[in-house]
mmCIF file of C-alpha atoms in Angstrom:
data_model
loop_
_atom_site.group_PDB
_atom_site.id
_atom_site.type_symbol
_atom_site.label_atom_id
_atom_site.label_comp_id
_atom_site.label_asym_id
_atom_site.label_seq_id
_atom_site.Cartn_x
_atom_site.Cartn_y
_atom_site.Cartn_z
ATOM 1 C CA GLY A 1 14.523 -14.040 -10.520
ATOM 2 C CA ASP A 2 14.248 -10.264 -10.047
ATOM 3 C CA GLU A 3 12.323 -9.221 -6.957
ATOM 4 C CA VAL A 4 9.398 -6.788 -7.102
ATOM 5 C CA LEU A 5 8.057 -5.049 -4.002
ATOM 6 C CA MET A 6 4.286 -4.849 -4.184
ATOM 7 C CA SER A 7 1.145 -4.285 -2.146
ATOM 8 C CA ASP A 8 0.214 -7.252 0.025
ATOM 9 C CA LEU A 9 -3.453 -6.257 0.135
ATOM 10 C CA THR A 10 -4.772 -6.625 -3.414
ATOM 11 C CA PHE A 11 -6.468 -8.957 -5.863
ATOM 12 C CA ALA A 12 -4.236 -11.808 -7.025
ATOM 13 C CA ALA A 13 -3.949 -10.529 -10.613
ATOM 14 C CA SER A 14 -1.539 -7.832 -9.404
ATOM 15 C CA ALA A 15 0.880 -10.454 -8.137
ATOM 16 C CA PHE A 16 0.304 -12.883 -10.991
ATOM 17 C CA ALA A 17 1.503 -10.286 -13.510
ATOM 18 C CA THR A 18 4.842 -10.218 -11.700
ATOM 19 C CA THR A 19 5.249 -13.982 -11.930
ATOM 20 C CA TYR A 20 4.412 -14.060 -15.668
ATOM 21 C CA VAL A 21 7.784 -12.456 -16.421
ATOM 22 C CA GLY A 22 9.714 -14.678 -14.025
ATOM 23 C CA ALA A 23 10.003 -12.134 -11.218
ATOM 24 C CA VAL A 24 9.401 -12.851 -7.531
ATOM 25 C CA PRO A 25 6.835 -10.708 -5.658
ATOM 26 C CA VAL A 26 7.752 -9.485 -2.176
ATOM 27 C CA PHE A 27 4.693 -8.204 -0.355
ATOM 28 C CA VAL A 28 4.638 -4.867 1.498
ATOM 29 C CA ASP A 29 2.169 -4.184 4.306
ATOM 30 C CA SER A 30 -0.605 -1.593 4.477
ATOM 31 C CA GLU A 31 -1.354 1.566 6.421
ATOM 32 C CA PRO A 32 -3.802 0.880 9.288
ATOM 33 C CA ALA A 33 -6.316 3.591 8.326
ATOM 34 C CA THR A 34 -6.271 3.679 4.503
ATOM 35 C CA TRP A 35 -5.205 0.040 3.907
ATOM 36 C CA GLN A 36 -2.978 1.261 1.060
ATOM 37 C CA MET A 37 0.727 0.384 0.773
ATOM 38 C CA ASP A 38 2.476 1.924 3.780
ATOM 39 C CA PRO A 39 5.068 4.475 2.532
ATOM 40 C CA GLU A 40 7.089 4.204 5.749
ATOM 41 C CA VAL A 41 7.397 0.443 5.390
ATOM 42 C CA LEU A 42 8.400 0.815 1.732
ATOM 43 C CA GLU A 43 10.954 3.526 2.508
ATOM 44 C CA ALA A 44 12.579 1.425 5.222
ATOM 45 C CA GLU A 45 12.690 -1.661 3.003
ATOM 46 C CA LEU A 46 14.252 0.248 0.106
ATOM 47 C CA GLU A 47 16.903 1.687 2.430
ATOM 48 C CA ARG A 48 17.663 -1.784 3.790
ATOM 49 C CA ARG A 49 17.937 -3.240 0.320
ATOM 50 C CA ALA A 50 20.067 -0.361 -0.953
ATOM 51 C CA ALA A 51 22.544 -0.939 1.879
ATOM 52 C CA ALA A 52 22.678 -4.634 0.991
ATOM 53 C CA GLY A 53 22.952 -4.015 -2.765
ATOM 54 C CA ARG A 54 19.639 -5.807 -3.402
ATOM 55 C CA LEU A 55 17.290 -3.165 -4.756
ATOM 56 C CA PRO A 56 14.122 -4.528 -6.391
ATOM 57 C CA ALA A 57 13.500 -4.355 -10.122
ATOM 58 C CA ALA A 58 10.302 -2.381 -9.495
ATOM 59 C CA VAL A 59 7.654 -1.395 -6.968
ATOM 60 C CA VAL A 60 3.961 -2.090 -7.681
ATOM 61 C CA ALA A 61 1.574 -0.010 -5.553
ATOM 62 C CA VAL A 62 -2.146 -0.837 -5.695
ATOM 63 C CA ASP A 63 -4.928 1.740 -5.318
ATOM 64 C CA LEU A 64 -7.332 -0.181 -3.110
ATOM 65 C CA TYR A 65 -11.153 -0.203 -3.223
ATOM 66 C CA GLY A 66 -11.346 2.890 -5.443
ATOM 67 C CA SER A 67 -9.214 5.140 -3.247
ATOM 68 C CA VAL A 68 -5.628 6.143 -4.070
ATOM 69 C CA ALA A 69 -2.358 5.283 -2.351
ATOM 70 C CA ASP A 70 0.073 8.032 -1.329
ATOM 71 C CA GLY A 71 1.598 8.143 -4.795
ATOM 72 C CA THR A 72 3.589 11.304 -4.136
ATOM 73 C CA ARG A 73 5.500 9.744 -1.261
ATOM 74 C CA LEU A 74 5.791 6.308 -2.852
ATOM 75 C CA ALA A 75 7.138 7.810 -6.088
ATOM 76 C CA ALA A 76 9.661 9.916 -4.168
ATOM 77 C CA ALA A 77 10.916 6.864 -2.276
ATOM 78 C CA CYS A 78 11.344 4.944 -5.521
ATOM 79 C CA ALA A 79 13.035 7.874 -7.275
ATOM 80 C CA ARG A 80 15.648 8.173 -4.504
ATOM 81 C CA HIS A 81 16.849 4.686 -5.365
ATOM 82 C CA GLY A 82 16.230 4.689 -9.114
ATOM 83 C CA VAL A 83 13.513 2.041 -8.839
ATOM 84 C CA PRO A 84 10.558 2.354 -11.256
ATOM 85 C CA LEU A 85 7.089 2.642 -9.725
ATOM 86 C CA VAL A 86 4.140 0.858 -11.333
ATOM 87 C CA GLU A 87 0.758 2.098 -10.123
ATOM 88 C CA ASP A 88 -1.967 -0.536 -10.251
ATOM 89 C CA ALA A 89 -4.997 1.748 -10.521
ATOM 90 C CA ALA A 90 -7.291 -1.048 -11.725
ATOM 91 C CA GLU A 91 -9.921 -0.150 -9.110
ATOM 92 C CA ALA A 92 -9.479 3.610 -9.145
ATOM 93 C CA LEU A 93 -10.429 4.984 -12.570
ATOM 94 C CA GLY A 94 -11.493 8.618 -12.109
ATOM 95 C CA ALA A 95 -10.077 8.905 -8.598
ATOM 96 C CA SER A 96 -7.256 11.303 -7.733
ATOM 97 C CA ARG A 97 -4.899 12.323 -4.949
ATOM 98 C CA ASP A 98 -3.017 15.575 -4.501
ATOM 99 C CA GLY A 99 -4.479 16.710 -7.822
ATOM 100 C CA VAL A 100 -2.988 13.763 -9.715
ATOM 101 C CA ALA A 101 -5.257 11.245 -11.433
ATOM 102 C CA ALA A 102 -4.991 7.620 -10.358
ATOM 103 C CA GLY A 103 -2.555 5.836 -12.646
ATOM 104 C CA ARG A 104 -0.330 8.883 -13.198
ATOM 105 C CA PHE A 105 2.064 8.649 -10.235
ATOM 106 C CA GLY A 106 4.436 6.004 -11.547
ATOM 107 C CA ARG A 107 6.430 5.360 -14.682
ATOM 108 C CA VAL A 108 3.549 3.087 -15.643
ATOM 109 C CA GLY A 109 -0.087 3.042 -14.568
ATOM 110 C CA VAL A 110 -2.612 0.294 -15.189
ATOM 111 C CA LEU A 111 -6.420 0.466 -15.395
ATOM 112 C CA SER A 112 -8.973 -2.351 -15.511
ATOM 113 C CA PHE A 113 -12.228 -2.440 -17.451
ATOM 114 C CA ASN A 114 -13.339 -5.778 -16.035
ATOM 115 C CA GLY A 115 -17.052 -6.453 -15.704
ATOM 116 C CA ASN A 116 -17.177 -5.358 -12.058
ATOM 117 C CA LYS A 117 -15.409 -2.024 -12.528
ATOM 118 C CA ILE A 118 -16.929 1.461 -12.562
ATOM 119 C CA VAL A 119 -16.450 1.531 -16.363
ATOM 120 C CA THR A 120 -16.388 -1.803 -18.171
ATOM 121 C CA THR A 121 -15.618 -3.080 -21.643
ATOM 122 C CA GLY A 122 -16.409 -6.625 -20.554
ATOM 123 C CA GLY A 123 -12.720 -7.277 -19.926
ATOM 124 C CA GLY A 124 -9.254 -5.934 -20.549
ATOM 125 C CA GLY A 125 -7.707 -2.694 -19.427
ATOM 126 C CA ALA A 126 -5.300 0.084 -20.336
ATOM 127 C CA LEU A 127 -1.672 0.996 -19.779
ATOM 128 C CA LEU A 128 -0.783 4.624 -18.986
ATOM 129 C CA SER A 129 2.664 6.162 -19.381
ATOM 130 C CA ASP A 130 4.414 9.349 -20.466
ATOM 131 C CA ASP A 131 7.314 7.215 -21.749
ATOM 132 C CA ALA A 132 6.719 7.096 -25.511
ATOM 133 C CA ASP A 133 9.296 4.352 -26.065
ATOM 134 C CA LEU A 134 7.725 2.176 -23.383
ATOM 135 C CA VAL A 135 4.244 2.674 -24.867
ATOM 136 C CA ALA A 136 5.495 1.791 -28.349
ATOM 137 C CA ARG A 137 7.167 -1.324 -26.974
ATOM 138 C CA ALA A 138 3.979 -2.373 -25.171
ATOM 139 C CA ARG A 139 1.901 -1.865 -28.316
ATOM 140 C CA HIS A 140 4.371 -3.916 -30.332
ATOM 141 C CA LEU A 141 4.379 -6.842 -27.910
ATOM 142 C CA GLY A 142 0.622 -6.639 -27.373
ATOM 143 C CA THR A 143 -0.119 -7.040 -31.081
ATOM 144 C CA GLN A 144 1.833 -10.278 -31.578
ATOM 145 C CA ALA A 145 5.172 -8.443 -32.033
ATOM 146 C CA ARG A 146 4.711 -8.256 -35.770
ATOM 147 C CA ASP A 147 7.633 -6.700 -37.641
ATOM 148 C CA GLY A 148 7.018 -3.628 -39.787
ATOM 149 C CA VAL A 149 7.258 -5.397 -43.134
ATOM 150 C CA PRO A 150 4.566 -6.146 -45.785
ATOM 151 C CA TRP A 151 4.312 -9.828 -44.782
ATOM 152 C CA TYR A 152 3.772 -11.683 -41.502
ATOM 153 C CA GLN A 153 7.196 -11.643 -39.883
ATOM 154 C CA HIS A 154 8.008 -11.927 -36.175
ATOM 155 C CA SER A 155 11.477 -11.533 -34.677
ATOM 156 C CA GLU A 156 10.397 -12.135 -31.074
ATOM 157 C CA ILE A 157 7.550 -13.700 -29.116
ATOM 158 C CA GLY A 158 4.474 -11.478 -28.932
ATOM 159 C CA PHE A 159 1.110 -11.550 -27.188
ATOM 160 C CA ASN A 160 -2.525 -10.943 -28.100
ATOM 161 C CA TYR A 161 -3.105 -8.244 -25.456
ATOM 162 C CA ARG A 162 -4.995 -5.756 -27.616
ATOM 163 C CA MET A 163 -8.599 -4.781 -26.959
ATOM 164 C CA GLY A 164 -11.200 -5.401 -29.652
ATOM 165 C CA ASN A 165 -12.836 -2.406 -31.318
ATOM 166 C CA LEU A 166 -16.323 -3.323 -30.097
ATOM 167 C CA ASN A 167 -15.099 -3.598 -26.510
ATOM 168 C CA ALA A 168 -13.350 -0.244 -26.791
ATOM 169 C CA ALA A 169 -16.491 1.383 -28.194
ATOM 170 C CA VAL A 170 -18.516 0.174 -25.199
ATOM 171 C CA GLY A 171 -15.929 1.612 -22.815
ATOM 172 C CA ARG A 172 -15.670 4.950 -24.600
ATOM 173 C CA GLY A 173 -19.419 5.365 -24.397
ATOM 174 C CA GLN A 174 -19.338 4.809 -20.638
ATOM 175 C CA LEU A 175 -16.450 7.223 -20.104
ATOM 176 C CA ALA A 176 -18.821 10.049 -20.980
ATOM 177 C CA THR A 177 -20.765 9.222 -17.803
ATOM 178 C CA LEU A 178 -17.784 8.525 -15.521
ATOM 179 C CA THR A 179 -18.372 11.600 -13.349
ATOM 180 C CA GLU A 180 -22.019 10.680 -12.894
ATOM 181 C CA ARG A 181 -21.091 7.090 -12.013
ATOM 182 C CA MET A 182 -18.612 8.313 -9.392
ATOM 183 C CA GLU A 183 -21.134 10.734 -7.921
ATOM 184 C CA ARG A 184 -23.706 7.961 -7.561
ATOM 185 C CA ARG A 185 -21.248 5.732 -5.706
ATOM 186 C CA ALA A 186 -20.238 8.639 -3.486
ATOM 187 C CA VAL A 187 -23.902 9.042 -2.544
ATOM 188 C CA VAL A 188 -24.094 5.345 -1.653
ATOM 189 C CA ARG A 189 -20.999 5.694 0.528
ATOM 190 C CA ARG A 190 -22.538 8.713 2.316
ATOM 191 C CA TRP A 191 -25.730 6.770 2.943
ATOM 192 C CA TYR A 192 -23.724 3.969 4.544
ATOM 193 C CA GLU A 193 -21.852 6.483 6.696
ATOM 194 C CA GLN A 194 -25.141 7.976 7.828
ATOM 195 C CA GLU A 195 -26.573 4.540 8.611
ATOM 196 C CA PHE A 196 -23.580 3.634 10.772
ATOM 197 C CA ALA A 197 -23.127 7.041 12.402
ATOM 198 C CA GLY A 198 -22.824 6.469 16.120
ATOM 199 C CA VAL A 199 -22.475 2.692 15.720
ATOM 200 C CA GLU A 200 -19.327 1.696 17.583
ATOM 201 C CA GLY A 201 -17.119 -0.972 16.096
ATOM 202 C CA VAL A 202 -17.739 -0.202 12.402
ATOM 203 C CA ARG A 203 -14.906 1.650 10.661
ATOM 204 C CA PHE A 204 -14.733 2.864 7.064
ATOM 205 C CA GLN A 205 -11.632 3.193 4.885
ATOM 206 C CA ALA A 206 -10.069 6.544 5.745
ATOM 207 C CA VAL A 207 -10.003 9.169 2.992
ATOM 208 C CA PRO A 208 -6.862 11.329 3.394
ATOM 209 C CA ASP A 209 -6.876 15.062 2.737
ATOM 210 C CA GLY A 210 -6.474 15.715 -0.972
ATOM 211 C CA CYS A 211 -7.834 12.299 -1.965
ATOM 212 C CA SER A 212 -10.930 11.991 -4.145
ATOM 213 C CA PRO A 213 -11.938 8.289 -4.431
ATOM 214 C CA ASN A 214 -14.327 6.809 -6.959
ATOM 215 C CA HIS A 215 -15.910 4.717 -4.154
ATOM 216 C CA TRP A 216 -15.741 1.555 -6.246
ATOM 217 C CA LEU A 217 -16.174 -0.757 -3.264
ATOM 218 C CA THR A 218 -17.384 0.385 0.159
ATOM 219 C CA THR A 219 -15.572 -1.795 2.682
ATOM 220 C CA VAL A 220 -15.718 -1.611 6.469
ATOM 221 C CA GLU A 221 -13.786 -3.162 9.322
ATOM 222 C CA ILE A 222 -15.783 -4.748 12.148
ATOM 223 C CA ASP A 223 -14.311 -4.619 15.662
ATOM 224 C CA GLU A 224 -15.878 -7.748 17.131
ATOM 225 C CA ALA A 225 -15.122 -6.841 20.737
ATOM 226 C CA VAL A 226 -16.951 -3.530 20.399
ATOM 227 C CA PHE A 227 -19.639 -4.326 17.827
ATOM 228 C CA GLY A 228 -20.745 -7.613 19.342
ATOM 229 C CA ALA A 229 -20.240 -9.674 16.178
ATOM 230 C CA GLY A 230 -17.324 -10.406 13.895
ATOM 231 C CA ALA A 231 -17.038 -10.219 10.131
ATOM 232 C CA ALA A 232 -18.034 -13.878 9.752
ATOM 233 C CA GLU A 233 -21.280 -13.346 11.682
ATOM 234 C CA VAL A 234 -22.082 -10.177 9.752
ATOM 235 C CA LEU A 235 -21.526 -11.921 6.420
ATOM 236 C CA ALA A 236 -23.690 -14.849 7.515
ATOM 237 C CA ALA A 237 -26.503 -12.457 8.457
ATOM 238 C CA LEU A 238 -26.248 -10.676 5.107
ATOM 239 C CA ARG A 239 -26.345 -13.968 3.197
ATOM 240 C CA ALA A 240 -29.356 -15.097 5.225
ATOM 241 C CA ASP A 241 -31.140 -11.925 4.105
ATOM 242 C CA GLY A 242 -30.236 -12.542 0.465
ATOM 243 C CA ILE A 243 -27.619 -9.767 0.382
ATOM 244 C CA GLU A 244 -24.383 -10.419 -1.491
ATOM 245 C CA ALA A 245 -21.254 -9.370 0.403
ATOM 246 C CA ARG A 246 -17.791 -10.763 1.011
ATOM 247 C CA ARG A 247 -14.587 -10.281 2.957
ATOM 248 C CA GLY A 248 -12.113 -7.669 1.863
ATOM 249 C CA PHE A 249 -9.110 -8.892 -0.080
ATOM 250 C CA CYS A 250 -7.082 -11.733 1.384
ATOM 251 C CA PRO A 251 -3.411 -10.646 1.551
ATOM 252 C CA MET A 252 -1.133 -12.235 -0.996
ATOM 253 C CA HIS A 253 1.187 -13.697 1.637
ATOM 254 C CA LEU A 254 -1.757 -15.773 2.935
ATOM 255 C CA GLN A 255 -2.663 -17.153 -0.497
ATOM 256 C CA PRO A 256 -1.786 -20.848 -0.984
ATOM 257 C CA VAL A 257 -0.100 -20.055 -4.299
ATOM 258 C CA PHE A 258 2.375 -17.822 -2.437
ATOM 259 C CA ALA A 259 2.780 -20.087 0.596
ATOM 260 C CA GLY A 260 5.974 -19.317 2.471
ATOM 261 C CA SER A 261 6.003 -15.625 1.559
ATOM 262 C CA VAL A 262 7.062 -13.385 4.420
ATOM 263 C CA PRO A 263 5.525 -9.899 4.164
ATOM 264 C CA VAL A 264 7.485 -6.735 4.838
ATOM 265 C CA THR A 265 5.868 -5.128 7.884
ATOM 266 C CA ALA A 266 6.598 -2.344 10.341
ATOM 267 C CA GLY A 267 7.033 -4.569 13.377
ATOM 268 C CA GLY A 268 6.186 -8.136 12.500
ATOM 269 C CA SER A 269 2.416 -7.719 12.780
ATOM 270 C CA SER A 270 0.555 -7.662 9.458
ATOM 271 C CA VAL A 271 -1.980 -4.864 9.024
ATOM 272 C CA ALA A 272 -3.182 -6.540 5.819
ATOM 273 C CA ALA A 273 -3.898 -9.833 7.594
ATOM 274 C CA ALA A 274 -5.756 -8.053 10.381
ATOM 275 C CA HIS A 275 -7.852 -6.208 7.791
ATOM 276 C CA PHE A 276 -8.801 -9.434 6.057
ATOM 277 C CA GLY A 277 -9.886 -10.965 9.336
ATOM 278 C CA CYS A 278 -12.349 -8.203 10.185
ATOM 279 C CA SER A 279 -13.405 -6.707 6.842
ATOM 280 C CA VAL A 280 -16.734 -6.751 5.011
ATOM 281 C CA SER A 281 -17.175 -5.402 1.472
ATOM 282 C CA LEU A 282 -20.743 -4.136 1.178
ATOM 283 C CA PRO A 283 -22.899 -3.843 -1.966
ATOM 284 C CA SER A 284 -21.668 -0.686 -3.693
ATOM 285 C CA SER A 285 -23.473 -0.309 -7.006
ATOM 286 C CA GLY A 286 -24.418 3.209 -7.974
ATOM 287 C CA ARG A 287 -27.893 1.855 -8.695
ATOM 288 C CA LEU A 288 -28.611 1.089 -5.036
ATOM 289 C CA THR A 289 -31.559 2.991 -3.584
ATOM 290 C CA ARG A 290 -31.658 4.604 -0.167
ATOM 291 C CA GLU A 291 -34.137 1.938 0.949
ATOM 292 C CA GLN A 292 -31.770 -0.844 -0.115
ATOM 293 C CA VAL A 293 -28.858 0.724 1.770
ATOM 294 C CA GLU A 294 -31.071 1.057 4.854
ATOM 295 C CA TRP A 295 -31.978 -2.634 4.547
ATOM 296 C CA ILE A 296 -28.322 -3.698 4.185
ATOM 297 C CA ALA A 297 -27.158 -1.521 7.074
ATOM 298 C CA GLY A 298 -30.061 -2.674 9.221
ATOM 299 C CA THR A 299 -29.055 -6.292 8.685
ATOM 300 C CA VAL A 300 -25.483 -5.480 9.717
ATOM 301 C CA ARG A 301 -26.601 -3.618 12.842
ATOM 302 C CA ALA A 302 -28.979 -6.433 13.807
ATOM 303 C CA ALA A 303 -26.132 -8.951 13.572
ATOM 304 C CA GLY A 304 -24.268 -6.988 16.212
ATOM 305 C CA ARG A 305 -27.255 -6.808 18.539
ATOM 306 C CA LEU A 306 -28.077 -10.507 18.165
ATOM 307 C CA ALA A 307 -24.511 -11.561 18.883
ATOM 308 C CA ALA A 308 -24.390 -9.313 21.932
#
């Protein structure tokens, strides 16, 4: 029954992890420009809860689309109230902000090596922490909670959350090329920016000063009134051209599984919901060629002209 404040704009796995332990996720809205958890909204909600004696058990901040949330400010807000911060850096391996690597801002950080990530082991992930006792506890539970005796003895319920050696070997081999993989995706992002330079109504995720993303997923917002077409029309045009693309993440408070959730916002209007309504995640592989990016961007631009 503990409550956990967490990013509204994320993939569902972030919220599901909270429910696995019987906690209740409470979703916090995003910043308009970066789409990351809004520190001001979090700070205000923590103050309100502190005054009411209802502080959350934890805060889970997600690093969205390969960029990094304002971990310095989020961690400071949590520290003022003695609330642990968990940084979900599943999408942000290799990225950093204010000189701190993604996954290192909170008491715990989490990485993903799923098949669609910048480094993959085919599945699974990693837990990061400077808390040696916490790491030992996680290792114990993740290996079926076997007691340290010569026979198979278990004093509590454990889990099979360990990664296989073959999977780990695949991931370690790719880590050697992480910088190169990030550089390739940065090039793809720059190509997109060049293709949409001067095109009104197409806005990229803002990159704050001191932030170095891994550019995992290039996502744009489409202002229908200015561009001449909305996200739905752009996605339809891309599909018609055989180009795979999709909306940005649907906020957790709009997911049927969390029906009835009321997000914590700055003034009642959800930035996360607005983002979902106008967002398009473009092909972002580091293997894309300049010609392919030109083709994708040309299809997007044509959708705006046709609708106009």
